[in-house]
PDB file of C-alpha atoms in Angstrom:
ATOM      1  CA  UNK B 624       0.000   0.000   0.000  1.00  0.00           C
ATOM      2  CA  UNK B 625       2.109   2.840  -1.281  1.00  0.00           C
ATOM      3  CA  UNK B 626       1.797   6.520  -0.515  1.00  0.00           C
ATOM      4  CA  UNK B 627       0.965   8.172  -3.833  1.00  0.00           C
ATOM      5  CA  UNK B 628      -1.070  11.312  -4.326  1.00  0.00           C
ATOM      6  CA  UNK B 629      -4.551  10.535  -5.598  1.00  0.00           C
ATOM      7  CA  UNK B 630      -7.156  12.962  -6.960  1.00  0.00           C
ATOM      8  CA  UNK B 631      -8.855  14.825  -4.131  1.00  0.00           C
ATOM      9  CA  UNK B 632      -8.052  16.884  -1.087  1.00  0.00           C
ATOM     10  CA  UNK B 633      -4.483  17.772  -0.145  1.00  0.00           C
ATOM     11  CA  UNK B 634      -2.584  18.417   3.030  1.00  0.00           C
ATOM     12  CA  UNK B 635      -4.368  16.151   5.495  1.00  0.00           C
ATOM     13  CA  UNK B 636      -1.981  13.187   5.728  1.00  0.00           C
ATOM     14  CA  UNK B 637       1.301  13.680   7.536  1.00  0.00           C
ATOM     15  CA  UNK B 638       4.257  13.171   5.188  1.00  0.00           C
ATOM     16  CA  UNK B 639       6.673  10.410   6.171  1.00  0.00           C
ATOM     17  CA  UNK B 640      10.077  11.569   7.358  1.00  0.00           C
ATOM     18  CA  UNK B 641      11.927   8.728   5.646  1.00  0.00           C
ATOM     19  CA  UNK B 642      12.487   8.165   1.928  1.00  0.00           C
ATOM     20  CA  UNK B 643       9.711   6.632  -0.232  1.00  0.00           C
ATOM     21  CA  UNK B 644      11.898   3.616  -0.986  1.00  0.00           C
ATOM     22  CA  UNK B 645      12.565   2.973   2.688  1.00  0.00           C
ATOM     23  CA  UNK B 646       8.892   3.504   3.555  1.00  0.00           C
ATOM     24  CA  UNK B 647       7.879   0.968   0.910  1.00  0.00           C
ATOM     25  CA  UNK B 648      10.390  -1.573   2.238  1.00  0.00           C
ATOM     26  CA  UNK B 649       9.222  -0.969   5.798  1.00  0.00           C
ATOM     27  CA  UNK B 650       5.550  -1.430   4.852  1.00  0.00           C
ATOM     28  CA  UNK B 651       6.356  -4.640   2.982  1.00  0.00           C
ATOM     29  CA  UNK B 652       8.296  -5.978   5.961  1.00  0.00           C
ATOM     30  CA  UNK B 653       5.462  -5.108   8.354  1.00  0.00           C
ATOM     31  CA  UNK B 654       2.939  -6.779   6.058  1.00  0.00           C
ATOM     32  CA  UNK B 655       5.036  -9.936   5.889  1.00  0.00           C
ATOM     33  CA  UNK B 656       5.294  -9.983   9.686  1.00  0.00           C
ATOM     34  CA  UNK B 657       1.524  -9.623   9.917  1.00  0.00           C
ATOM     35  CA  UNK B 658       0.990 -12.499   7.498  1.00  0.00           C
ATOM     36  CA  UNK B 659       3.362 -14.727   9.483  1.00  0.00           C
ATOM     37  CA  UNK B 660       1.598 -13.801  12.751  1.00  0.00           C
ATOM     38  CA  UNK B 661      -1.829 -14.713  11.419  1.00  0.00           C
ATOM     39  CA  UNK B 662      -2.202 -15.690   7.755  1.00  0.00           C
ATOM     40  CA  UNK B 663      -5.957 -16.148   8.145  1.00  0.00           C
ATOM     41  CA  UNK B 664      -6.369 -12.451   9.000  1.00  0.00           C
ATOM     42  CA  UNK B 665      -3.947 -10.898   6.493  1.00  0.00           C
ATOM     43  CA  UNK B 666      -4.907 -11.297   2.857  1.00  0.00           C
ATOM     44  CA  UNK B 667      -1.474 -10.766   1.288  1.00  0.00           C
ATOM     45  CA  UNK B 668       2.209 -10.863   2.151  1.00  0.00           C
ATOM     46  CA  UNK B 669       2.900  -7.425   0.593  1.00  0.00           C
ATOM     47  CA  UNK B 670       0.976  -4.119   0.528  1.00  0.00           C
ATOM     48  CA  UNK B 671      -1.386  -3.162  -2.280  1.00  0.00           C
ATOM     49  CA  UNK B 672      -0.079  -1.524  -5.462  1.00  0.00           C
ATOM     50  CA  UNK B 673      -0.697   2.097  -6.354  1.00  0.00           C
ATOM     51  CA  UNK B 674      -2.845   0.937  -9.255  1.00  0.00           C
ATOM     52  CA  UNK B 675      -5.049  -1.053  -6.902  1.00  0.00           C
ATOM     53  CA  UNK B 676      -5.335   1.886  -4.512  1.00  0.00           C
ATOM     54  CA  UNK B 677      -6.544   4.117  -7.350  1.00  0.00           C
ATOM     55  CA  UNK B 678      -8.986   1.492  -8.622  1.00  0.00           C
ATOM     56  CA  UNK B 679     -10.491   1.255  -5.125  1.00  0.00           C
ATOM     57  CA  UNK B 680     -10.822   5.039  -4.941  1.00  0.00           C
ATOM     58  CA  UNK B 681     -12.689   5.045  -8.257  1.00  0.00           C
ATOM     59  CA  UNK B 682     -14.871   2.001  -7.549  1.00  0.00           C
ATOM     60  CA  UNK B 683     -15.923   3.337  -4.146  1.00  0.00           C
ATOM     61  CA  UNK B 684     -16.407   6.930  -5.411  1.00  0.00           C
ATOM     62  CA  UNK B 685     -14.498   8.094  -2.369  1.00  0.00           C
ATOM     63  CA  UNK B 686     -14.599  11.750  -3.370  1.00  0.00           C
ATOM     64  CA  UNK B 687     -18.401  11.807  -3.056  1.00  0.00           C
ATOM     65  CA  UNK B 688     -18.573  10.038   0.311  1.00  0.00           C
ATOM     66  CA  UNK B 689     -19.211  11.713   3.641  1.00  0.00           C
ATOM     67  CA  UNK B 690     -18.585   8.581   5.748  1.00  0.00           C
ATOM     68  CA  UNK B 691     -16.080   5.901   4.737  1.00  0.00           C
ATOM     69  CA  UNK B 692     -15.307   2.645   6.558  1.00  0.00           C
ATOM     70  CA  UNK B 693     -12.237   0.524   5.827  1.00  0.00           C
ATOM     71  CA  UNK B 694     -12.093  -3.086   7.041  1.00  0.00           C
ATOM     72  CA  UNK B 695      -8.569  -4.467   7.377  1.00  0.00           C
ATOM     73  CA  UNK B 696      -6.409  -1.406   6.597  1.00  0.00           C
ATOM     74  CA  UNK B 697      -3.134  -3.208   7.328  1.00  0.00           C
ATOM     75  CA  UNK B 698      -0.157  -0.825   7.293  1.00  0.00           C
ATOM     76  CA  UNK B 699      -2.296   2.080   6.082  1.00  0.00           C
ATOM     77  CA  UNK B 700      -1.305   2.619   2.454  1.00  0.00           C
ATOM     78  CA  UNK B 701      -4.859   2.265   1.166  1.00  0.00           C
ATOM     79  CA  UNK B 702      -6.065   4.340   4.120  1.00  0.00           C
ATOM     80  CA  UNK B 703      -3.768   7.196   3.140  1.00  0.00           C
ATOM     81  CA  UNK B 704      -4.944   6.980  -0.473  1.00  0.00           C
ATOM     82  CA  UNK B 705      -8.565   7.203   0.671  1.00  0.00           C
ATOM     83  CA  UNK B 706      -7.844  10.201   2.899  1.00  0.00           C
ATOM     84  CA  UNK B 707      -6.146  12.031   0.036  1.00  0.00           C
ATOM     85  CA  UNK B 708      -9.213  11.470  -2.144  1.00  0.00           C
ATOM     86  CA  UNK B 709     -11.817  12.322   0.516  1.00  0.00           C
ATOM     87  CA  UNK B 710     -13.494  15.677   1.045  1.00  0.00           C
ATOM     88  CA  UNK B 711     -12.231  17.838   3.907  1.00  0.00           C
ATOM     89  CA  UNK B 712     -15.517  17.342   5.792  1.00  0.00           C
ATOM     90  CA  UNK B 713     -15.688  13.535   5.379  1.00  0.00           C
ATOM     91  CA  UNK B 714     -14.817  10.937   8.031  1.00  0.00           C
ATOM     92  CA  UNK B 715     -12.998   7.593   7.808  1.00  0.00           C
ATOM     93  CA  UNK B 716     -13.308   4.776  10.331  1.00  0.00           C
ATOM     94  CA  UNK B 717     -10.744   1.976  10.009  1.00  0.00           C
ATOM     95  CA  UNK B 718     -11.290  -1.351  11.779  1.00  0.00           C
ATOM     96  CA  UNK B 719      -8.176  -3.501  12.246  1.00  0.00           C
ATOM     97  CA  UNK B 720      -7.947  -6.881  13.997  1.00  0.00           C
ATOM     98  CA  UNK B 721      -4.134  -7.096  14.160  1.00  0.00           C
ATOM     99  CA  UNK B 722      -2.721  -5.365  17.265  1.00  0.00           C
ATOM    100  CA  UNK B 723       0.572  -4.256  15.687  1.00  0.00           C
ATOM    101  CA  UNK B 724      -1.115  -2.869  12.587  1.00  0.00           C
ATOM    102  CA  UNK B 725      -3.607  -1.024  14.808  1.00  0.00           C
ATOM    103  CA  UNK B 726      -0.828   0.559  16.871  1.00  0.00           C
ATOM    104  CA  UNK B 727       1.015   1.639  13.749  1.00  0.00           C
ATOM    105  CA  UNK B 728      -2.101   3.203  12.201  1.00  0.00           C
ATOM    106  CA  UNK B 729      -2.882   5.065  15.419  1.00  0.00           C
ATOM    107  CA  UNK B 730       0.650   6.480  15.598  1.00  0.00           C
ATOM    108  CA  UNK B 731       1.347   7.216  11.945  1.00  0.00           C
ATOM    109  CA  UNK B 732      -1.844   8.688  10.457  1.00  0.00           C
ATOM    110  CA  UNK B 733      -2.366  12.124  11.944  1.00  0.00           C
ATOM    111  CA  UNK B 734      -5.545  13.336  10.285  1.00  0.00           C
ATOM    112  CA  UNK B 735      -8.577  14.779  12.124  1.00  0.00           C
ATOM    113  CA  UNK B 736     -10.898  12.871   9.754  1.00  0.00           C
ATOM    114  CA  UNK B 737      -9.383   9.503  10.718  1.00  0.00           C
ATOM    115  CA  UNK B 738     -10.556   7.119  13.443  1.00  0.00           C
ATOM    116  CA  UNK B 739      -9.238   3.600  14.051  1.00  0.00           C
ATOM    117  CA  UNK B 740     -10.675   0.781  16.161  1.00  0.00           C
ATOM    118  CA  UNK B 741      -9.116  -2.517  17.233  1.00  0.00           C
ATOM    119  CA  UNK B 742     -11.435  -5.457  16.772  1.00  0.00           C
ATOM    120  CA  UNK B 743     -13.449  -7.575  14.383  1.00  0.00           C
ATOM    121  CA  UNK B 744     -15.443  -6.193  11.457  1.00  0.00           C
ATOM    122  CA  UNK B 745     -18.393  -8.054  13.014  1.00  0.00           C
ATOM    123  CA  UNK B 746     -18.539  -5.141  15.496  1.00  0.00           C
ATOM    124  CA  UNK B 747     -18.966  -2.503  12.800  1.00  0.00           C
ATOM    125  CA  UNK B 748     -22.298  -1.166  14.082  1.00  0.00           C
ATOM    126  CA  UNK B 749     -20.953  -1.026  17.644  1.00  0.00           C
ATOM    127  CA  UNK B 750     -17.906   1.002  16.583  1.00  0.00           C
ATOM    128  CA  UNK B 751     -20.031   3.450  14.584  1.00  0.00           C
ATOM    129  CA  UNK B 752     -22.398   3.997  17.525  1.00  0.00           C
ATOM    130  CA  UNK B 753     -19.557   4.471  20.006  1.00  0.00           C
ATOM    131  CA  UNK B 754     -18.167   7.363  17.941  1.00  0.00           C
ATOM    132  CA  UNK B 755     -21.560   8.813  16.968  1.00  0.00           C
ATOM    133  CA  UNK B 756     -20.767   8.288  13.299  1.00  0.00           C
ATOM    134  CA  UNK B 757     -23.455   8.133  10.591  1.00  0.00           C
ATOM    135  CA  UNK B 758     -24.266   5.202   8.321  1.00  0.00           C
ATOM    136  CA  UNK B 759     -21.389   4.726   5.856  1.00  0.00           C
ATOM    137  CA  UNK B 760     -21.695   5.848   2.247  1.00  0.00           C
ATOM    138  CA  UNK B 761     -18.824   3.483   1.426  1.00  0.00           C
ATOM    139  CA  UNK B 762     -17.345   0.382   3.061  1.00  0.00           C
ATOM    140  CA  UNK B 763     -14.107  -1.004   1.618  1.00  0.00           C
ATOM    141  CA  UNK B 764     -12.727  -4.377   2.667  1.00  0.00           C
ATOM    142  CA  UNK B 765      -9.384  -6.084   2.223  1.00  0.00           C
ATOM    143  CA  UNK B 766     -10.017  -8.800   4.809  1.00  0.00           C
ATOM    144  CA  UNK B 767      -9.702 -12.318   3.323  1.00  0.00           C
ATOM    145  CA  UNK B 768     -13.151 -13.899   3.279  1.00  0.00           C
ATOM    146  CA  UNK B 769     -11.599 -17.061   1.800  1.00  0.00           C
ATOM    147  CA  UNK B 770      -9.578 -17.863   4.942  1.00  0.00           C
ATOM    148  CA  UNK B 771     -12.032 -16.850   7.660  1.00  0.00           C
ATOM    149  CA  UNK B 772     -14.403 -19.401   9.216  1.00  0.00           C
ATOM    150  CA  UNK B 773     -17.658 -19.381   7.236  1.00  0.00           C
ATOM    151  CA  UNK B 774     -19.748 -18.291  10.223  1.00  0.00           C
ATOM    152  CA  UNK B 775     -17.451 -15.301  10.786  1.00  0.00           C
ATOM    153  CA  UNK B 776     -17.580 -14.367   7.095  1.00  0.00           C
ATOM    154  CA  UNK B 777     -21.381 -14.471   7.186  1.00  0.00           C
ATOM    155  CA  UNK B 778     -21.543 -12.294  10.301  1.00  0.00           C
ATOM    156  CA  UNK B 779     -19.205  -9.750   8.695  1.00  0.00           C
ATOM    157  CA  UNK B 780     -21.316  -9.730   5.519  1.00  0.00           C
ATOM    158  CA  UNK B 781     -24.483  -9.234   7.559  1.00  0.00           C
ATOM    159  CA  UNK B 782     -22.866  -6.403   9.558  1.00  0.00           C
ATOM    160  CA  UNK B 783     -21.784  -4.647   6.360  1.00  0.00           C
ATOM    161  CA  UNK B 784     -25.217  -4.935   4.755  1.00  0.00           C
ATOM    162  CA  UNK B 785     -27.003  -3.615   7.848  1.00  0.00           C
ATOM    163  CA  UNK B 786     -24.622  -0.710   8.441  1.00  0.00           C
ATOM    164  CA  UNK B 787     -24.362   0.560   4.861  1.00  0.00           C
ATOM    165  CA  UNK B 788     -26.757   3.373   4.012  1.00  0.00           C
ATOM    166  CA  UNK B 789     -29.307   2.775   1.228  1.00  0.00           C
ATOM    167  CA  UNK B 790     -27.579   3.510  -2.065  1.00  0.00           C
ATOM    168  CA  UNK B 791     -24.166   3.037  -0.439  1.00  0.00           C
ATOM    169  CA  UNK B 792     -21.326   1.032  -1.948  1.00  0.00           C
ATOM    170  CA  UNK B 793     -19.431  -1.973  -0.612  1.00  0.00           C
ATOM    171  CA  UNK B 794     -16.100  -2.629  -2.344  1.00  0.00           C
ATOM    172  CA  UNK B 795     -14.053  -5.748  -1.576  1.00  0.00           C
ATOM    173  CA  UNK B 796     -10.664  -6.567  -3.096  1.00  0.00           C
ATOM    174  CA  UNK B 797      -9.864 -10.264  -2.865  1.00  0.00           C
ATOM    175  CA  UNK B 798      -7.526 -12.876  -4.283  1.00  0.00           C
ATOM    176  CA  UNK B 799     -10.379 -15.417  -4.381  1.00  0.00           C
ATOM    177  CA  UNK B 800     -14.083 -15.023  -5.081  1.00  0.00           C
ATOM    178  CA  UNK B 801     -15.458 -16.353  -1.773  1.00  0.00           C
ATOM    179  CA  UNK B 802     -16.713 -12.911  -0.705  1.00  0.00           C
ATOM    180  CA  UNK B 803     -19.378 -13.023  -3.414  1.00  0.00           C
ATOM    181  CA  UNK B 804     -21.007 -16.083  -1.895  1.00  0.00           C
ATOM    182  CA  UNK B 805     -21.334 -14.332   1.464  1.00  0.00           C
ATOM    183  CA  UNK B 806     -22.325 -10.819   0.316  1.00  0.00           C
ATOM    184  CA  UNK B 807     -24.636 -11.533  -2.625  1.00  0.00           C
ATOM    185  CA  UNK B 808     -27.480 -12.932  -0.458  1.00  0.00           C
ATOM    186  CA  UNK B 809     -27.558  -9.555   1.283  1.00  0.00           C
ATOM    187  CA  UNK B 810     -26.715  -7.064  -1.501  1.00  0.00           C
ATOM    188  CA  UNK B 811     -27.371  -8.863  -4.781  1.00  0.00           C
ATOM    189  CA  UNK B 812     -25.081  -9.320  -7.776  1.00  0.00           C
ATOM    190  CA  UNK B 813     -21.801  -7.335  -7.712  1.00  0.00           C
ATOM    191  CA  UNK B 814     -19.832  -5.654 -10.453  1.00  0.00           C
ATOM    192  CA  UNK B 815     -16.539  -7.555 -10.863  1.00  0.00           C
ATOM    193  CA  UNK B 816     -13.217  -6.319 -12.202  1.00  0.00           C
ATOM    194  CA  UNK B 817      -9.622  -7.585 -12.097  1.00  0.00           C
ATOM    195  CA  UNK B 818      -6.649  -5.469 -11.016  1.00  0.00           C
ATOM    196  CA  UNK B 819      -3.698  -7.295 -12.531  1.00  0.00           C
ATOM    197  CA  UNK B 820      -1.093  -4.663 -11.604  1.00  0.00           C
ATOM    198  CA  UNK B 821      -0.825  -5.997  -8.083  1.00  0.00           C
ATOM    199  CA  UNK B 822       0.963  -8.904  -6.400  1.00  0.00           C
ATOM    200  CA  UNK B 823      -1.001 -11.077  -6.477  1.00  0.00           C
ATOM    201  CA  UNK B 824      -3.644  -9.883  -8.993  1.00  0.00           C
ATOM    202  CA  UNK B 825      -6.959  -9.364  -7.224  1.00  0.00           C
ATOM    203  CA  UNK B 826     -10.646  -9.251  -7.986  1.00  0.00           C
ATOM    204  CA  UNK B 827     -12.454  -6.017  -7.089  1.00  0.00           C
ATOM    205  CA  UNK B 828     -16.132  -6.557  -6.262  1.00  0.00           C
ATOM    206  CA  UNK B 829     -18.528  -3.621  -5.989  1.00  0.00           C
ATOM    207  CA  UNK B 830     -22.051  -3.834  -4.550  1.00  0.00           C
ATOM    208  CA  UNK B 831     -24.588  -1.008  -4.360  1.00  0.00           C
ATOM    209  CA  UNK B 832     -27.162  -1.377  -1.587  1.00  0.00           C
ATOM    210  CA  UNK B 833     -30.733  -1.009  -2.874  1.00  0.00           C
ATOM    211  CA  UNK B 834     -32.233   2.361  -2.047  1.00  0.00           C
ATOM    212  CA  UNK B 835     -35.383   0.805  -0.570  1.00  0.00           C
TER     213      UNK B 835
END
């Protein structure tokens, strides 16, 4: 998840003090450590590509959103891309299950629009209520539905569908297609695209919640 400027608002994300090359190496190392700690919770051994970050921004229509939720932000590269694309009045809630990733996000992203919670995506509604945040316009997920227990995947899918505002968008980027089997009963048939400029290539699924 690299730190590249994306269309949108400027000046909200603190610039890293180290070089881009070192920051990329550090993020990759942290991602690998996270995968080794718990491969079922981390969907890849390296951060997302810049091309994937930009595809997610476009698919989710981040620039139009007032409330954004990210499930499984990892080291924060996608999070930073979303913040750069968001309006100055929007809010982003990130939910991270890995303790080390959560600590890093809390310390490294200094943006008044950013909130981060430690816990499972199953608790999405609870986290929104605790911070008095509105129903999300967009929920973006990088958590690996293919490696989670099926009952957990179903509870996450149900939580996403309930929390998302009518007309809102759920975007999931996944190596495998398992997410579709869990989300489609709640949100219908998704739009599907491949992002091949990523290691590994991933599917990007986009659902739009019915307005009524």
